[in-house]
Amino acid sequence: YPGDLVEIKITNEDKSEGVIERTLERKNFLLRPPVANIDQIIITSAMKQPSPDYMLIDRLMAVAVSKNIDPVLVFNKIDLSDEQEIEEVRKRYEESEATIIFISTMEKDKIPLYKKQLEEILMNKINILAGISGVGKTSIINILDGGDDRTVGKISEKLKRGKHTTRHTELVQIGDHSWLADSPGFSSLDFPKDFKPEMLPRVYIDYLKYSNLCKFNNCFHLEEPDCEIKRKIEEGILSKERYENYKYLIEELKSREGSQY
């Protein structure tokens, strides 16, 4: 699969021909889109038009962490928001340890700065871009592809080709040392079948750092007494809104498992 690391044997050096002898162990694998050894998921949202889908963001972050994929949150269209709105989003995720970037693909004078930020984040990693339609994923790809206002560049062309067909996933090189998974339309990740409800507290990184202070080692942070997570939410250190999404996701996982919960 794309992203696999392999050992090859050269059979014809002049023709650059060889055979794969061994596939090395994977650190992770996604079935849809099929790609292995992903380092980062670039979860792309817009500040407005459309507004951020926080449930989708939190779901993507949880599944990514469970697969040893680092989440990066990119919020586009900051030209449509004020500083208070941007700070509220930052506050919501600042305890999660996710990298957060705020950009606007419409601010032409700042495109070189945004391009540099994105390139530094992607550097030396296999990345996958996710987000709903209309948030500016194509514009972000265009920035990486040259930083000007061209409608379609080399990378954009490759990523969009076959957008509405079922075809194999490819890795597109970004610069000299970065890769972006060719995954048009990718906007969601389902919880794996072996993902149990008790795993969710462990992939909410902002909860994990405080959970050792909970009364119970296996605290779900729901109805249990003396829960440090609920205390931190009451103190305003952890996001109340993100906690509401957490409760929804854990109930979804419990209902999927059936009566044992």
mmCIF file of N, CA and C in Angstrom, residues 129-215:
data_model
loop_
_atom_site.group_PDB
_atom_site.id
_atom_site.type_symbol
_atom_site.label_atom_id
_atom_site.label_comp_id
_atom_site.label_asym_id
_atom_site.label_seq_id
_atom_site.Cartn_x
_atom_site.Cartn_y
_atom_site.Cartn_z
ATOM 1 N N LEU A 129 -4.684 14.725 4.390
ATOM 2 C CA LEU A 129 -5.502 15.925 4.523
ATOM 3 C C LEU A 129 -6.962 15.525 4.646
ATOM 4 N N ALA A 130 -7.645 16.054 5.681
ATOM 5 C CA ALA A 130 -9.048 15.707 5.902
ATOM 6 C C ALA A 130 -9.851 16.964 6.182
ATOM 7 N N GLY A 131 -11.120 16.944 5.826
ATOM 8 C CA GLY A 131 -11.990 18.084 6.078
ATOM 9 C C GLY A 131 -13.183 18.050 5.152
ATOM 10 N N ILE A 132 -14.269 18.677 5.583
ATOM 11 C CA ILE A 132 -15.484 18.688 4.769
ATOM 12 C C ILE A 132 -15.318 19.643 3.591
ATOM 13 N N SER A 133 -16.230 19.592 2.653
ATOM 14 C CA SER A 133 -16.178 20.459 1.481
ATOM 15 C C SER A 133 -16.339 21.922 1.877
ATOM 16 N N GLY A 134 -15.639 22.775 1.178
ATOM 17 C CA GLY A 134 -15.812 24.206 1.354
ATOM 18 C C GLY A 134 -14.891 24.854 2.360
ATOM 19 N N VAL A 135 -14.003 24.062 2.989
ATOM 20 C CA VAL A 135 -13.134 24.648 4.017
ATOM 21 C C VAL A 135 -11.830 25.184 3.441
ATOM 22 N N GLY A 136 -11.555 24.877 2.168
ATOM 23 C CA GLY A 136 -10.367 25.440 1.527
ATOM 24 C C GLY A 136 -9.213 24.477 1.363
ATOM 25 N N LYS A 137 -9.493 23.171 1.309
ATOM 26 C CA LYS A 137 -8.408 22.201 1.159
ATOM 27 C C LYS A 137 -7.645 22.418 -0.149
ATOM 28 N N THR A 138 -8.378 22.647 -1.236
ATOM 29 C CA THR A 138 -7.721 22.855 -2.519
ATOM 30 C C THR A 138 -6.866 24.120 -2.495
ATOM 31 N N SER A 139 -7.355 25.168 -1.861
ATOM 32 C CA SER A 139 -6.576 26.411 -1.756
ATOM 33 C C SER A 139 -5.299 26.191 -0.961
ATOM 34 N N ILE A 140 -5.375 25.361 0.069
ATOM 35 C CA ILE A 140 -4.187 25.053 0.861
ATOM 36 C C ILE A 140 -3.182 24.279 0.022
ATOM 37 N N ILE A 141 -3.683 23.341 -0.770
ATOM 38 C CA ILE A 141 -2.794 22.589 -1.660
ATOM 39 C C ILE A 141 -2.131 23.531 -2.656
ATOM 40 N N ASN A 142 -2.894 24.505 -3.159
ATOM 41 C CA ASN A 142 -2.327 25.477 -4.093
ATOM 42 C C ASN A 142 -1.220 26.298 -3.452
ATOM 43 N N ILE A 143 -1.400 26.646 -2.166
ATOM 44 C CA ILE A 143 -0.351 27.372 -1.456
ATOM 45 C C ILE A 143 0.925 26.539 -1.418
ATOM 46 N N LEU A 144 0.790 25.277 -1.097
ATOM 47 C CA LEU A 144 1.945 24.391 -1.042
ATOM 48 C C LEU A 144 2.567 24.194 -2.409
ATOM 49 N N ASP A 145 1.744 24.368 -3.429
ATOM 50 C CA ASP A 145 2.186 24.129 -4.795
ATOM 51 C C ASP A 145 2.842 25.347 -5.431
ATOM 52 N N GLY A 146 2.969 26.428 -4.688
ATOM 53 C CA GLY A 146 3.635 27.582 -5.278
ATOM 54 C C GLY A 146 3.319 28.890 -4.614
ATOM 55 N N GLY A 147 2.239 28.934 -3.868
ATOM 56 C CA GLY A 147 1.936 30.124 -3.102
ATOM 57 C C GLY A 147 1.363 31.270 -3.906
ATOM 58 N N ASP A 148 0.910 31.008 -5.126
ATOM 59 C CA ASP A 148 0.301 32.092 -5.883
ATOM 60 C C ASP A 148 -1.186 31.819 -6.039
ATOM 61 N N ASP A 149 -1.844 32.568 -6.933
ATOM 62 C CA ASP A 149 -3.293 32.430 -7.049
ATOM 63 C C ASP A 149 -3.697 31.583 -8.247
ATOM 64 N N ARG A 150 -2.815 30.681 -8.666
ATOM 65 C CA ARG A 150 -3.193 29.779 -9.742
ATOM 66 C C ARG A 150 -4.364 28.908 -9.306
ATOM 67 N N THR A 151 -5.227 28.598 -10.244
ATOM 68 C CA THR A 151 -6.384 27.775 -9.905
ATOM 69 C C THR A 151 -5.955 26.349 -9.604
ATOM 70 N N VAL A 152 -5.085 25.799 -10.434
ATOM 71 C CA VAL A 152 -4.637 24.424 -10.256
ATOM 72 C C VAL A 152 -3.148 24.349 -10.544
ATOM 73 N N GLY A 153 -2.394 23.742 -9.651
ATOM 74 C CA GLY A 153 -0.963 23.550 -9.864
ATOM 75 C C GLY A 153 -0.658 22.084 -10.051
ATOM 76 N N LYS A 154 0.612 21.734 -10.022
ATOM 77 C CA LYS A 154 1.027 20.348 -10.258
ATOM 78 C C LYS A 154 0.435 19.408 -9.222
ATOM 79 N N ILE A 155 0.564 19.762 -7.950
ATOM 80 C CA ILE A 155 0.068 18.904 -6.881
ATOM 81 C C ILE A 155 -1.452 18.842 -6.925
ATOM 82 N N SER A 156 -2.076 20.014 -7.108
ATOM 83 C CA SER A 156 -3.529 20.071 -7.154
ATOM 84 C C SER A 156 -4.071 19.195 -8.279
ATOM 85 N N GLU A 157 -3.405 19.265 -9.422
ATOM 86 C CA GLU A 157 -3.843 18.480 -10.579
ATOM 87 C C GLU A 157 -3.808 16.998 -10.253
ATOM 88 N N LYS A 158 -2.742 16.566 -9.597
ATOM 89 C CA LYS A 158 -2.590 15.146 -9.292
ATOM 90 C C LYS A 158 -3.602 14.701 -8.245
ATOM 91 N N LEU A 159 -3.844 15.561 -7.265
ATOM 92 C CA LEU A 159 -4.771 15.200 -6.203
ATOM 93 C C LEU A 159 -6.212 15.173 -6.688
ATOM 94 N N LYS A 160 -6.544 16.027 -7.645
ATOM 95 C CA LYS A 160 -7.939 16.108 -8.081
ATOM 96 C C LYS A 160 -8.254 15.145 -9.219
ATOM 97 N N ARG A 161 -7.231 14.627 -9.900
ATOM 98 C CA ARG A 161 -7.474 13.728 -11.012
ATOM 99 C C ARG A 161 -8.169 12.470 -10.510
ATOM 100 N N GLY A 162 -9.273 12.108 -11.148
ATOM 101 C CA GLY A 162 -10.009 10.927 -10.712
ATOM 102 C C GLY A 162 -10.772 11.138 -9.429
ATOM 103 N N LYS A 163 -11.103 12.386 -9.115
ATOM 104 C CA LYS A 163 -11.736 12.703 -7.841
ATOM 105 C C LYS A 163 -13.005 11.905 -7.617
ATOM 106 N N HIS A 164 -13.746 11.662 -8.672
ATOM 107 C CA HIS A 164 -15.032 10.988 -8.509
ATOM 108 C C HIS A 164 -14.986 9.538 -8.989
ATOM 109 N N THR A 165 -13.798 8.964 -9.006
ATOM 110 C CA THR A 165 -13.674 7.565 -9.395
ATOM 111 C C THR A 165 -13.077 6.779 -8.245
ATOM 112 N N THR A 166 -13.296 5.464 -8.272
ATOM 113 C CA THR A 166 -12.678 4.619 -7.253
ATOM 114 C C THR A 166 -11.348 4.147 -7.816
ATOM 115 N N ARG A 167 -10.273 4.663 -7.271
ATOM 116 C CA ARG A 167 -8.954 4.284 -7.761
ATOM 117 C C ARG A 167 -8.021 4.187 -6.580
ATOM 118 N N HIS A 168 -6.834 3.701 -6.838
ATOM 119 C CA HIS A 168 -5.883 3.511 -5.752
ATOM 120 C C HIS A 168 -5.374 4.855 -5.244
ATOM 121 N N THR A 169 -5.005 4.866 -3.976
ATOM 122 C CA THR A 169 -4.451 6.056 -3.345
ATOM 123 C C THR A 169 -2.970 6.173 -3.691
ATOM 124 N N GLU A 170 -2.502 7.406 -3.847
ATOM 125 C CA GLU A 170 -1.092 7.656 -4.118
ATOM 126 C C GLU A 170 -0.545 8.641 -3.100
ATOM 127 N N LEU A 171 0.773 8.681 -2.978
ATOM 128 C CA LEU A 171 1.439 9.699 -2.182
ATOM 129 C C LEU A 171 2.039 10.725 -3.118
ATOM 130 N N VAL A 172 1.723 11.977 -2.871
ATOM 131 C CA VAL A 172 2.235 13.075 -3.683
ATOM 132 C C VAL A 172 3.329 13.784 -2.896
ATOM 133 N N GLN A 173 4.464 14.002 -3.534
ATOM 134 C CA GLN A 173 5.573 14.642 -2.842
ATOM 135 C C GLN A 173 5.358 16.148 -2.754
ATOM 136 N N ILE A 174 5.555 16.688 -1.554
ATOM 137 C CA ILE A 174 5.452 18.127 -1.301
ATOM 138 C C ILE A 174 6.845 18.618 -0.954
ATOM 139 N N GLY A 175 7.460 19.381 -1.856
ATOM 140 C CA GLY A 175 8.823 19.807 -1.603
ATOM 141 C C GLY A 175 9.772 18.625 -1.691
ATOM 142 N N ASP A 176 10.861 18.688 -0.931
ATOM 143 C CA ASP A 176 11.883 17.649 -1.014
ATOM 144 C C ASP A 176 11.712 16.532 0.001
ATOM 145 N N HIS A 177 11.030 16.822 1.112
ATOM 146 C CA HIS A 177 11.052 15.859 2.209
ATOM 147 C C HIS A 177 9.681 15.583 2.822
ATOM 148 N N SER A 178 8.609 15.837 2.110
ATOM 149 C CA SER A 178 7.275 15.652 2.681
ATOM 150 C C SER A 178 6.379 14.939 1.676
ATOM 151 N N TRP A 179 5.371 14.254 2.220
ATOM 152 C CA TRP A 179 4.431 13.525 1.374
ATOM 153 C C TRP A 179 3.015 13.796 1.844
ATOM 154 N N LEU A 180 2.110 13.874 0.877
ATOM 155 C CA LEU A 180 0.698 14.087 1.174
ATOM 156 C C LEU A 180 -0.103 12.970 0.529
ATOM 157 N N ALA A 181 -0.922 12.299 1.321
ATOM 158 C CA ALA A 181 -1.732 11.206 0.784
ATOM 159 C C ALA A 181 -2.767 11.759 -0.184
ATOM 160 N N ASP A 182 -2.786 11.189 -1.351
ATOM 161 C CA ASP A 182 -3.749 11.533 -2.388
ATOM 162 C C ASP A 182 -5.089 10.908 -2.003
ATOM 163 N N SER A 183 -5.931 11.715 -1.360
ATOM 164 C CA SER A 183 -7.186 11.151 -0.824
ATOM 165 C C SER A 183 -8.339 12.104 -1.041
ATOM 166 N N PRO A 184 -8.720 12.382 -2.293
ATOM 167 C CA PRO A 184 -9.812 13.318 -2.544
ATOM 168 C C PRO A 184 -11.096 12.874 -1.878
ATOM 169 N N GLY A 185 -11.751 13.815 -1.212
ATOM 170 C CA GLY A 185 -13.030 13.501 -0.595
ATOM 171 C C GLY A 185 -12.932 12.920 0.791
ATOM 172 N N PHE A 186 -11.716 12.722 1.306
ATOM 173 C CA PHE A 186 -11.579 12.129 2.627
ATOM 174 C C PHE A 186 -12.023 13.121 3.691
ATOM 175 N N SER A 187 -13.045 12.771 4.456
ATOM 176 C CA SER A 187 -13.559 13.707 5.457
ATOM 177 C C SER A 187 -13.915 13.044 6.775
ATOM 178 N N SER A 188 -13.714 11.741 6.889
ATOM 179 C CA SER A 188 -14.108 11.103 8.143
ATOM 180 C C SER A 188 -13.319 9.828 8.368
ATOM 181 N N LEU A 189 -13.279 9.431 9.613
ATOM 182 C CA LEU A 189 -12.696 8.155 10.003
ATOM 183 C C LEU A 189 -13.677 7.476 10.949
ATOM 184 N N ASP A 190 -13.966 6.221 10.710
ATOM 185 C CA ASP A 190 -14.822 5.476 11.627
ATOM 186 C C ASP A 190 -13.967 4.885 12.742
ATOM 187 N N PHE A 191 -14.567 4.745 13.920
ATOM 188 C CA PHE A 191 -13.868 4.046 14.984
ATOM 189 C C PHE A 191 -13.636 2.599 14.543
ATOM 190 N N PRO A 192 -12.419 2.084 14.713
ATOM 191 C CA PRO A 192 -12.159 0.683 14.351
ATOM 192 C C PRO A 192 -13.070 -0.250 15.138
ATOM 193 N N LYS A 193 -13.307 -1.437 14.609
ATOM 194 C CA LYS A 193 -14.200 -2.393 15.253
ATOM 195 C C LYS A 193 -13.688 -2.815 16.626
ATOM 196 N N ASP A 194 -12.363 -2.802 16.814
ATOM 197 C CA ASP A 194 -11.809 -3.213 18.095
ATOM 198 C C ASP A 194 -11.617 -2.041 19.056
ATOM 199 N N PHE A 195 -12.165 -0.878 18.696
ATOM 200 C CA PHE A 195 -12.060 0.305 19.556
ATOM 201 C C PHE A 195 -13.142 0.232 20.631
ATOM 202 N N LYS A 196 -12.743 -0.007 21.883
ATOM 203 C CA LYS A 196 -13.680 -0.159 22.984
ATOM 204 C C LYS A 196 -13.926 1.183 23.675
ATOM 205 N N PRO A 197 -15.076 1.323 24.338
ATOM 206 C CA PRO A 197 -15.375 2.600 25.018
ATOM 207 C C PRO A 197 -14.294 3.029 26.002
ATOM 208 N N GLU A 198 -13.692 2.074 26.704
ATOM 209 C CA GLU A 198 -12.682 2.442 27.698
ATOM 210 C C GLU A 198 -11.400 2.983 27.066
ATOM 211 N N MET A 199 -11.278 2.869 25.746
ATOM 212 C CA MET A 199 -10.101 3.407 25.062
ATOM 213 C C MET A 199 -10.212 4.910 24.839
ATOM 214 N N LEU A 200 -11.445 5.433 24.783
ATOM 215 C CA LEU A 200 -11.622 6.846 24.451
ATOM 216 C C LEU A 200 -10.936 7.785 25.447
ATOM 217 N N PRO A 201 -11.041 7.547 26.767
ATOM 218 C CA PRO A 201 -10.333 8.451 27.693
ATOM 219 C C PRO A 201 -8.828 8.484 27.465
ATOM 220 N N ARG A 202 -8.281 7.412 26.899
ATOM 221 C CA ARG A 202 -6.832 7.341 26.710
ATOM 222 C C ARG A 202 -6.365 8.025 25.437
ATOM 223 N N VAL A 203 -7.282 8.338 24.524
ATOM 224 C CA VAL A 203 -6.871 9.027 23.301
ATOM 225 C C VAL A 203 -7.288 10.500 23.304
ATOM 226 N N TYR A 204 -8.011 10.904 24.325
ATOM 227 C CA TYR A 204 -8.223 12.328 24.572
ATOM 228 C C TYR A 204 -7.002 12.812 25.364
ATOM 229 N N ILE A 205 -5.999 13.308 24.667
ATOM 230 C CA ILE A 205 -4.731 13.635 25.309
ATOM 231 C C ILE A 205 -4.913 14.671 26.415
ATOM 232 N N ASP A 206 -5.821 15.616 26.213
ATOM 233 C CA ASP A 206 -6.051 16.633 27.231
ATOM 234 C C ASP A 206 -6.632 16.034 28.508
ATOM 235 N N TYR A 207 -7.276 14.871 28.416
ATOM 236 C CA TYR A 207 -7.802 14.196 29.606
ATOM 237 C C TYR A 207 -6.745 13.289 30.235
ATOM 238 N N LEU A 208 -5.930 12.701 29.399
ATOM 239 C CA LEU A 208 -4.943 11.741 29.879
ATOM 240 C C LEU A 208 -3.970 12.371 30.867
ATOM 241 N N LYS A 209 -3.628 13.623 30.644
ATOM 242 C CA LYS A 209 -2.628 14.274 31.496
ATOM 243 C C LYS A 209 -3.141 14.556 32.908
ATOM 244 N N TYR A 210 -4.483 14.503 33.097
ATOM 245 C CA TYR A 210 -5.059 14.762 34.421
ATOM 246 C C TYR A 210 -5.712 13.528 35.031
ATOM 247 N N SER A 211 -5.933 12.492 34.237
ATOM 248 C CA SER A 211 -6.746 11.365 34.690
ATOM 249 C C SER A 211 -6.110 10.582 35.841
ATOM 250 N N ASN A 212 -4.790 10.700 36.013
ATOM 251 C CA ASN A 212 -4.150 9.992 37.133
ATOM 252 C C ASN A 212 -4.579 10.557 38.486
ATOM 253 N N LEU A 213 -5.229 11.724 38.461
ATOM 254 C CA LEU A 213 -5.714 12.337 39.690
ATOM 255 C C LEU A 213 -7.167 11.965 39.992
ATOM 256 N N CYS A 214 -7.795 11.218 39.089
ATOM 257 C CA CYS A 214 -9.161 10.757 39.334
ATOM 258 C C CYS A 214 -9.141 9.687 40.431
ATOM 259 N N LYS A 215 -10.243 9.558 41.124
ATOM 260 C CA LYS A 215 -10.340 8.574 42.212
ATOM 261 C C LYS A 215 -10.188 7.156 41.696
#
